[in-house]
Each structure stands twice: as C-alpha cells, then as structure tokens.
C-alpha cells in the first residue's frame, strides 16, 4: 500500500501516511486534498474521464484497485432495484436467467460497455416492476432491522464482558491488597513460624480465587437477555397490524353496557330525545361548525344544565321522611 499515489498530485502513502484516496461514480481516485481543491464549488469534471461529478458523492476508497471500488458501488445501486428472490420465479431456469441479466448489466456499467442502453434497460425494468420492487424493499428492511438487532445484542454482550472484566480486576486488586496487609500484620504479631504463616495465606488466597471464579461463571450464565419483544409478543421492529388473540380473550364474554340508575334527589329531567320537541334547546346557544368538528353538541350542554338545576331540590337530611317519599318519582312538567 506504500506505492499507492494520487493520480493528480502524485502524493504517495509513503510520504504522507495519512493519505486518503476518494472515489466517485466513475471509479477514478483522488486524494482528499485534491477533492477539497478541485471541488470547492461543489461540482467539477473528473481529471481522467471528463465526467461531471459532485463533491457529495465522493467516498473513501476501501479497495486498492479503483475498478473494484467502482464495481462494488454499481452492484449496490443495481441490487437496490433488482431485488427479486428465487421464490419470486416459477422455475429455477427463470431465476438463473434473471441473475445472468443482473451480472451482465453490472459488468457493462463497470467496464463502460453500452452504458446508455443499460441505463434505458434499468429504467424500463423499474417502470415495469415498481410494485414488486417496493414490496421486496420492505422485506429487505425487516431483515436488515433484525440483523441490526442481533448486532446491538452482541455489542451489549461485549460491553457487559468488558465491565465484568474491569470489576474482576478491581476486586482482585482489593483482595490482593487485603491479603498482603493481613499477611504483614500476622508476621509482625504472630508467634507462629513465618513459613507456616505464608503457606496458610497462600492456601486461603487460592481458595478465594477459585470461589470468585465460580461466582463469575454463575453470574455469566444467569445474565438476563435484553427484552426484544413487547408483552403482546410483537417484536420492536415488527410493523404488522394483525395481532392474534389469545384463547382466553376469544372465550371472554362481550361487555354489555348497563345504564347507571342515579338518585338526583329531585324531579327527573326530560328525556334527551325530547329536548328539541319540548323547546328546551331554544334557550341554548347553537353549536358552531368548529365545535361540531370537535365533538361538542348543544343538546349535551342543555341536558347537563337542566340536570344540575334539578339535582338536590328534594334533598332532606332524613331520607325516610314522608316529605321525601313519592317526590323522587315526580317528572318535571
């Protein structure tokens, strides 16, 4: 890679270790400094083939051969539209012909063979298979989201292992320091032979290490996996609107509304359906179009006002008094 050089300024990787080669749709490479200089206005022509290029389309060259970089870019763009699978074809022969057609288009575009005809061919295919292309793109999106979910889980596992390793190192360092201090204190104040004291501490230290290893094994095996589904069983990335009902929900009795019998301690208000016929609604402001759109009705406000006005007219502290009996059932006239 030291002999890699920019075709314009001839800067090599040996003289400039931080050299970055950039490529565009044509596949010809330029270093990042030349891109900044030539494409300061946002667009310019390629120094080798004369094709008009835009600065935003430049990307870092990943492969040593620019031709490979060009073919990879073309393959990515073509496969976004030519995204059919084997199950979309009736026979294996049709699927193989389809793959051969895709490879032919990629080869011709990568090697500048009949480019205009290939572009027209691609546009015609996109026009004829628009619905199938969109359907396959949505299917690929779900697969990619599932792969991203797996990658995220692996990253979480890696972070967890690193944190666990750091905790182990800190615990081990604390244990070593504690054992060292205990050994020094015992050597200073104990009457036992020094060799016996050292041997005892070495045995205790090895036992502590084995116990910590067992605890680590248990903690790793019992580590809970991150939740990847809702309580209904649907995955986070799943967008299906159909949710199968459980057996318990299918056997449940349908809810039946029962009107609440309220004791208003006063005469009964007129029926809601009779507000307009009896003239009550004439004393209520009419509803505007904006209020109707918001769900407000003047009949509801009128009925609520009458109900609040009549509520508590027959209230008496002694509910069983004769004055309260029979008045509850009176209707307003």
CSV table of C-alpha atoms in Angstrom, one decimal:
chain,number,residue,atom,x,y,z
A,1,UNK,CA,0.0,0.0,0.0
A,2,UNK,CA,3.0,2.3,0.3
A,3,UNK,CA,3.1,2.7,-3.5
A,4,UNK,CA,-0.5,4.0,-3.6
A,5,UNK,CA,-0.5,7.5,-5.0
A,6,UNK,CA,-2.9,10.2,-6.0
A,7,UNK,CA,-3.0,10.4,-9.9
A,8,UNK,CA,-3.1,14.2,-9.8
A,9,UNK,CA,-0.7,15.4,-7.2
A,10,UNK,CA,1.4,12.2,-7.1
A,11,UNK,CA,1.4,12.1,-3.3
A,12,UNK,CA,2.2,8.6,-2.0
A,13,UNK,CA,1.2,6.8,1.1
A,14,UNK,CA,4.9,6.5,2.0
A,15,UNK,CA,5.4,10.3,2.0
A,16,UNK,CA,2.0,11.0,3.6
A,17,UNK,CA,0.9,8.2,5.9
A,18,UNK,CA,-2.5,9.9,6.5
A,19,UNK,CA,-3.3,10.0,2.7
A,20,UNK,CA,-6.9,9.1,1.9
A,21,UNK,CA,-7.9,8.3,-1.6
A,22,UNK,CA,-11.5,9.2,-2.6
A,23,UNK,CA,-13.6,7.7,-5.4
A,24,UNK,CA,-16.8,8.8,-7.1
A,25,UNK,CA,-19.2,7.1,-9.5
A,26,UNK,CA,-16.7,7.0,-12.3
A,27,UNK,CA,-14.2,4.9,-10.2
A,28,UNK,CA,-11.2,7.2,-10.7
A,29,UNK,CA,-9.4,8.1,-7.4
A,30,UNK,CA,-8.3,11.4,-6.0
A,31,UNK,CA,-6.7,12.2,-2.6
A,32,UNK,CA,-8.8,14.1,-0.1
A,33,UNK,CA,-6.7,17.3,-0.6
A,34,UNK,CA,-7.3,17.3,-4.3
A,35,UNK,CA,-11.0,16.8,-3.8
A,36,UNK,CA,-11.1,19.8,-1.5
A,37,UNK,CA,-9.2,21.9,-4.0
A,38,UNK,CA,-10.9,20.9,-7.3
A,39,UNK,CA,-14.5,20.6,-5.9
A,40,UNK,CA,-14.5,23.7,-3.8
A,41,UNK,CA,-17.7,24.9,-5.7
A,42,UNK,CA,-19.4,21.5,-5.2
A,43,UNK,CA,-19.1,20.1,-8.7
A,44,UNK,CA,-16.4,19.6,-11.3
A,45,UNK,CA,-15.2,17.2,-14.0
A,46,UNK,CA,-13.1,14.1,-13.5
A,47,UNK,CA,-9.4,14.7,-14.3
A,48,UNK,CA,-9.2,11.4,-16.3
A,49,UNK,CA,-12.6,10.7,-18.0
A,50,UNK,CA,-14.1,14.2,-18.0
A,51,UNK,CA,-17.5,13.1,-16.4
A,52,UNK,CA,-19.2,15.7,-14.4
A,53,UNK,CA,-19.0,14.8,-10.7
A,54,UNK,CA,-20.4,16.2,-7.4
A,55,UNK,CA,-18.4,16.5,-4.3
A,56,UNK,CA,-21.0,14.9,-2.0
A,57,UNK,CA,-20.7,11.7,-4.0
A,58,UNK,CA,-17.0,11.1,-3.1
A,59,UNK,CA,-16.3,8.4,-0.6
A,60,UNK,CA,-13.2,6.9,1.0
A,61,UNK,CA,-11.6,4.2,-1.2
A,62,UNK,CA,-11.9,0.8,0.5
A,63,UNK,CA,-10.1,-1.4,-2.0
A,64,UNK,CA,-6.7,-0.9,-3.5
A,65,UNK,CA,-8.0,-1.3,-7.1
A,66,UNK,CA,-10.3,1.6,-8.1
A,67,UNK,CA,-12.0,-0.6,-10.6
A,68,UNK,CA,-13.1,-3.0,-7.8
A,69,UNK,CA,-14.4,0.0,-5.9
A,70,UNK,CA,-16.4,1.1,-9.0
A,71,UNK,CA,-17.9,-2.3,-9.5
A,72,UNK,CA,-18.9,-2.6,-5.8
A,73,UNK,CA,-20.7,0.7,-5.9
A,74,UNK,CA,-22.5,-0.2,-9.2
A,75,UNK,CA,-23.5,-3.5,-7.7
A,76,UNK,CA,-25.0,-1.9,-4.7
A,77,UNK,CA,-27.0,0.6,-6.8
A,78,UNK,CA,-28.3,-2.1,-9.2
A,79,UNK,CA,-29.3,-4.6,-6.5
A,80,UNK,CA,-31.5,-2.0,-4.8
A,81,UNK,CA,-33.9,-2.3,-7.7
A,82,UNK,CA,-33.1,-5.8,-8.9
A,83,UNK,CA,-34.0,-7.3,-5.6
A,84,UNK,CA,-36.1,-10.3,-6.6
A,85,UNK,CA,-35.5,-13.7,-4.9
A,86,UNK,CA,-35.7,-17.3,-6.1
A,87,UNK,CA,-39.2,-17.8,-4.7
A,88,UNK,CA,-40.4,-14.9,-7.0
A,89,UNK,CA,-39.9,-17.1,-10.0
A,90,UNK,CA,-41.8,-20.2,-11.2
A,91,UNK,CA,-38.7,-22.2,-12.3
A,92,UNK,CA,-35.0,-22.3,-11.4
A,93,UNK,CA,-34.2,-21.6,-15.0
A,94,UNK,CA,-36.0,-18.2,-14.9
A,95,UNK,CA,-34.2,-17.3,-11.7
A,96,UNK,CA,-30.8,-18.1,-13.3
A,97,UNK,CA,-31.7,-16.0,-16.4
A,98,UNK,CA,-32.5,-13.2,-14.1
A,99,UNK,CA,-29.2,-13.4,-12.3
A,100,UNK,CA,-27.3,-13.6,-15.6
A,101,UNK,CA,-29.1,-10.4,-16.7
A,102,UNK,CA,-28.1,-8.6,-13.5
A,103,UNK,CA,-24.5,-9.6,-13.8
A,104,UNK,CA,-24.5,-8.5,-17.5
A,105,UNK,CA,-25.8,-5.1,-16.6
A,106,UNK,CA,-23.2,-4.7,-13.7
A,107,UNK,CA,-20.3,-5.8,-16.0
A,108,UNK,CA,-21.3,-3.4,-18.8
A,109,UNK,CA,-21.7,-0.4,-16.5
A,110,UNK,CA,-18.4,-1.2,-14.7
A,111,UNK,CA,-16.5,-1.5,-18.0
A,112,UNK,CA,-18.3,1.3,-19.9
A,113,UNK,CA,-19.9,-1.0,-22.4
A,114,UNK,CA,-23.1,0.2,-24.0
A,115,UNK,CA,-23.8,2.4,-21.0
A,116,UNK,CA,-26.7,4.4,-22.4
A,117,UNK,CA,-28.5,1.2,-23.5
A,118,UNK,CA,-28.0,-0.3,-20.0
A,119,UNK,CA,-29.4,2.8,-18.3
A,120,UNK,CA,-32.5,2.7,-20.5
A,121,UNK,CA,-32.9,-1.0,-19.7
A,122,UNK,CA,-32.7,-0.3,-16.0
A,123,UNK,CA,-35.3,2.5,-16.2
A,124,UNK,CA,-37.7,0.3,-18.1
A,125,UNK,CA,-37.3,-2.5,-15.6
A,126,UNK,CA,-38.0,-0.1,-12.7
A,127,UNK,CA,-41.1,1.2,-14.5
A,128,UNK,CA,-42.5,-2.3,-15.2
A,129,UNK,CA,-41.8,-3.8,-11.8
A,130,UNK,CA,-42.4,-0.8,-9.5
A,131,UNK,CA,-44.8,-2.6,-7.2
A,132,UNK,CA,-42.6,-5.7,-6.8
A,133,UNK,CA,-39.5,-3.6,-6.1
A,134,UNK,CA,-41.2,-1.7,-3.3
A,135,UNK,CA,-42.5,-4.9,-1.8
A,136,UNK,CA,-39.1,-6.5,-1.8
A,137,UNK,CA,-37.5,-3.4,-0.3
A,138,UNK,CA,-39.9,-3.5,2.6
A,139,UNK,CA,-39.0,-7.2,3.1
A,140,UNK,CA,-35.3,-6.4,3.0
A,141,UNK,CA,-35.8,-3.6,5.5
A,142,UNK,CA,-37.3,-6.0,8.0
A,143,UNK,CA,-34.4,-8.4,7.5
A,144,UNK,CA,-31.9,-5.6,8.0
A,145,UNK,CA,-33.6,-4.5,11.2
A,146,UNK,CA,-33.4,-8.0,12.5
A,147,UNK,CA,-29.7,-8.1,11.8
A,148,UNK,CA,-29.2,-4.8,13.4
A,149,UNK,CA,-31.0,-6.1,16.5
A,150,UNK,CA,-28.6,-9.0,16.6
A,151,UNK,CA,-25.6,-6.7,16.2
A,152,UNK,CA,-26.9,-4.5,19.0
A,153,UNK,CA,-27.3,-7.5,21.3
A,154,UNK,CA,-23.7,-8.6,20.5
A,155,UNK,CA,-22.4,-5.1,21.3
A,156,UNK,CA,-24.3,-5.2,24.6
A,157,UNK,CA,-22.7,-8.5,25.4
A,158,UNK,CA,-19.3,-7.1,24.6
A,159,UNK,CA,-19.8,-4.1,26.8
A,160,UNK,CA,-21.1,-6.3,29.6
A,161,UNK,CA,-18.0,-8.6,29.4
A,162,UNK,CA,-15.7,-5.5,29.5
A,163,UNK,CA,-17.4,-4.1,32.5
A,164,UNK,CA,-17.3,-7.5,34.2
A,165,UNK,CA,-13.6,-7.8,33.5
A,166,UNK,CA,-12.9,-4.4,35.0
A,167,UNK,CA,-14.9,-5.3,38.1
A,168,UNK,CA,-12.9,-8.6,38.4
A,169,UNK,CA,-9.7,-6.7,38.2
A,170,UNK,CA,-10.7,-4.2,40.8
A,171,UNK,CA,-12.0,-7.0,43.1
A,172,UNK,CA,-8.8,-9.0,42.6
A,173,UNK,CA,-6.6,-5.9,43.4
A,174,UNK,CA,-8.6,-5.2,46.6
A,175,UNK,CA,-8.3,-8.9,47.6
A,176,UNK,CA,-4.5,-8.9,47.0
A,177,UNK,CA,-4.1,-5.7,49.0
A,178,UNK,CA,-6.2,-7.0,51.9
A,179,UNK,CA,-4.3,-10.4,51.9
A,180,UNK,CA,-1.0,-8.6,51.8
A,181,UNK,CA,-1.9,-6.4,54.8
A,182,UNK,CA,-3.2,-9.4,56.7
A,183,UNK,CA,0.0,-11.3,56.0
A,184,UNK,CA,2.2,-8.5,57.1
A,185,UNK,CA,0.2,-8.0,60.3
A,186,UNK,CA,0.3,-11.7,61.1
A,187,UNK,CA,4.1,-11.9,60.5
A,188,UNK,CA,4.6,-8.9,62.8
A,189,UNK,CA,2.4,-10.0,65.7
A,190,UNK,CA,2.1,-13.8,65.5
A,191,UNK,CA,4.4,-16.3,67.3
A,192,UNK,CA,3.9,-19.0,64.6
A,193,UNK,CA,6.8,-19.8,62.2
A,194,UNK,CA,7.0,-17.5,59.1
A,195,UNK,CA,6.9,-20.4,56.6
A,196,UNK,CA,3.7,-21.8,58.1
A,197,UNK,CA,2.0,-18.3,58.1
A,198,UNK,CA,3.0,-17.8,54.4
A,199,UNK,CA,1.7,-21.3,53.4
A,200,UNK,CA,-1.6,-20.7,55.2
A,201,UNK,CA,-2.1,-17.4,53.5
A,202,UNK,CA,-1.2,-18.9,50.1
A,203,UNK,CA,-3.9,-21.6,50.6
A,204,UNK,CA,-6.5,-19.0,51.6
A,205,UNK,CA,-5.7,-16.9,48.6
A,206,UNK,CA,-6.0,-19.8,46.2
A,207,UNK,CA,-9.4,-20.7,47.8
A,208,UNK,CA,-10.6,-17.2,47.3
A,209,UNK,CA,-9.6,-17.2,43.7
A,210,UNK,CA,-11.5,-20.5,43.0
A,211,UNK,CA,-14.6,-19.2,44.7
A,212,UNK,CA,-14.6,-15.9,42.7
A,213,UNK,CA,-14.2,-17.9,39.5
A,214,UNK,CA,-17.3,-20.0,40.4
A,215,UNK,CA,-19.3,-16.9,41.2
A,216,UNK,CA,-18.3,-15.4,37.8
A,217,UNK,CA,-19.4,-18.5,36.0
A,218,UNK,CA,-22.8,-18.4,37.7
A,219,UNK,CA,-23.3,-14.7,37.0
A,220,UNK,CA,-22.5,-15.0,33.3
A,221,UNK,CA,-24.8,-18.0,32.8
A,222,UNK,CA,-27.7,-16.3,34.6
A,223,UNK,CA,-27.3,-12.9,32.9
A,224,UNK,CA,-30.8,-11.9,31.6
A,225,UNK,CA,-31.1,-11.4,27.9
A,226,UNK,CA,-32.4,-7.9,26.8
A,227,UNK,CA,-36.1,-7.8,26.0
A,228,UNK,CA,-36.7,-7.7,22.3
A,229,UNK,CA,-40.5,-8.1,22.2
A,230,UNK,CA,-43.5,-6.3,23.7
A,231,UNK,CA,-45.7,-8.0,26.2
A,232,UNK,CA,-48.0,-9.0,23.3
A,233,UNK,CA,-45.2,-10.9,21.6
A,234,UNK,CA,-44.6,-8.4,18.8
A,235,UNK,CA,-41.0,-7.5,18.1
A,236,UNK,CA,-39.9,-3.9,18.3
A,237,UNK,CA,-39.2,-3.7,14.6
A,238,UNK,CA,-42.4,-5.6,13.6
A,239,UNK,CA,-45.0,-3.4,11.8
A,240,UNK,CA,-47.7,-5.9,11.2
A,241,UNK,CA,-51.1,-4.6,12.3
A,242,UNK,CA,-52.7,-8.0,12.9
A,243,UNK,CA,-52.3,-9.4,16.4
A,244,UNK,CA,-53.6,-12.9,17.1
A,245,UNK,CA,-55.9,-13.0,20.1
A,246,UNK,CA,-55.2,-15.4,22.9
A,247,UNK,CA,-57.5,-18.3,23.6
A,248,UNK,CA,-58.6,-16.7,26.9
A,249,UNK,CA,-59.6,-13.5,25.1
A,250,UNK,CA,-61.6,-15.4,22.5
A,251,UNK,CA,-63.7,-17.1,25.1
A,252,UNK,CA,-64.3,-13.9,27.1
A,253,UNK,CA,-67.9,-12.6,27.4
A,254,UNK,CA,-68.6,-9.5,25.4
A,255,UNK,CA,-69.1,-6.3,27.5
A,256,UNK,CA,-72.7,-5.2,27.9
A,257,UNK,CA,-73.4,-1.6,28.9
A,258,UNK,CA,-76.0,-1.0,31.6
A,259,UNK,CA,-77.2,2.4,32.3
A,260,UNK,CA,-76.5,3.7,35.9
A,261,UNK,CA,-79.6,4.5,37.9
A,262,UNK,CA,-78.7,7.8,39.7
A,263,UNK,CA,-80.6,9.3,42.5
A,264,UNK,CA,-80.7,13.0,41.8
A,265,UNK,CA,-82.8,13.9,44.9
A,266,UNK,CA,-85.1,15.9,42.7
A,267,UNK,CA,-87.5,15.7,39.8
A,268,UNK,CA,-86.5,13.8,36.8
A,269,UNK,CA,-85.2,15.8,33.8
A,270,UNK,CA,-86.9,15.4,30.4
A,271,UNK,CA,-85.6,12.7,28.1
A,272,UNK,CA,-82.6,13.6,26.0
A,273,UNK,CA,-84.6,12.9,22.8
A,274,UNK,CA,-87.3,15.4,23.8
A,275,UNK,CA,-85.1,18.4,24.3
A,276,UNK,CA,-85.8,19.9,20.9
A,277,UNK,CA,-89.5,18.9,20.7
A,278,UNK,CA,-90.3,20.4,24.1
A,279,UNK,CA,-88.4,23.7,23.3
A,280,UNK,CA,-85.6,23.4,25.9
A,281,UNK,CA,-83.0,23.7,23.2
A,282,UNK,CA,-84.3,27.2,22.2
A,283,UNK,CA,-82.6,28.7,25.2
A,284,UNK,CA,-79.2,27.2,24.4
A,285,UNK,CA,-76.6,28.7,22.1
A,286,UNK,CA,-76.4,26.9,18.8
A,287,UNK,CA,-73.2,24.9,18.0
A,288,UNK,CA,-70.7,26.4,15.6
A,289,UNK,CA,-69.1,24.3,12.8
A,290,UNK,CA,-65.8,24.2,14.6
A,291,UNK,CA,-67.4,23.0,17.8
A,292,UNK,CA,-69.3,20.3,15.9
A,293,UNK,CA,-66.0,19.1,14.4
A,294,UNK,CA,-64.5,18.9,17.9
A,295,UNK,CA,-67.5,16.8,19.1
A,296,UNK,CA,-69.4,19.4,21.1
A,297,UNK,CA,-73.3,19.4,20.9
A,298,UNK,CA,-75.6,22.0,22.4
A,299,UNK,CA,-78.1,19.2,23.4
A,300,UNK,CA,-75.5,17.8,25.8
A,301,UNK,CA,-74.9,21.1,27.4
A,302,UNK,CA,-78.6,21.8,27.7
A,303,UNK,CA,-79.3,18.4,29.2
A,304,UNK,CA,-76.5,18.8,31.7
A,305,UNK,CA,-77.7,22.3,32.7
A,306,UNK,CA,-81.2,21.0,33.4
A,307,UNK,CA,-79.9,18.0,35.3
A,308,UNK,CA,-77.7,20.2,37.5
A,309,UNK,CA,-80.6,22.7,38.1
A,310,UNK,CA,-83.0,19.9,39.3
A,311,UNK,CA,-80.5,17.9,41.3
A,312,UNK,CA,-81.0,18.2,45.1
A,313,UNK,CA,-84.3,20.0,45.1
A,314,UNK,CA,-86.0,17.3,47.2
A,315,UNK,CA,-83.0,16.6,49.4
A,316,UNK,CA,-83.8,16.1,53.0
A,317,UNK,CA,-81.4,15.2,55.8
A,318,UNK,CA,-83.8,12.4,56.8
A,319,UNK,CA,-84.1,10.3,53.7
A,320,UNK,CA,-87.0,8.3,55.1
A,321,UNK,CA,-89.2,11.3,56.0
A,322,UNK,CA,-92.7,11.4,54.5
A,323,UNK,CA,-91.9,14.6,52.6
A,324,UNK,CA,-89.3,12.8,50.6
A,325,UNK,CA,-91.4,9.7,49.7
A,326,UNK,CA,-93.2,9.9,46.4
A,327,UNK,CA,-91.4,13.1,45.3
A,328,UNK,CA,-88.5,11.2,43.8
A,329,UNK,CA,-90.6,9.8,41.1
A,330,UNK,CA,-92.2,13.1,40.0
A,331,UNK,CA,-91.5,14.2,36.5
A,332,UNK,CA,-90.8,17.8,35.6
A,333,UNK,CA,-93.7,19.4,33.7
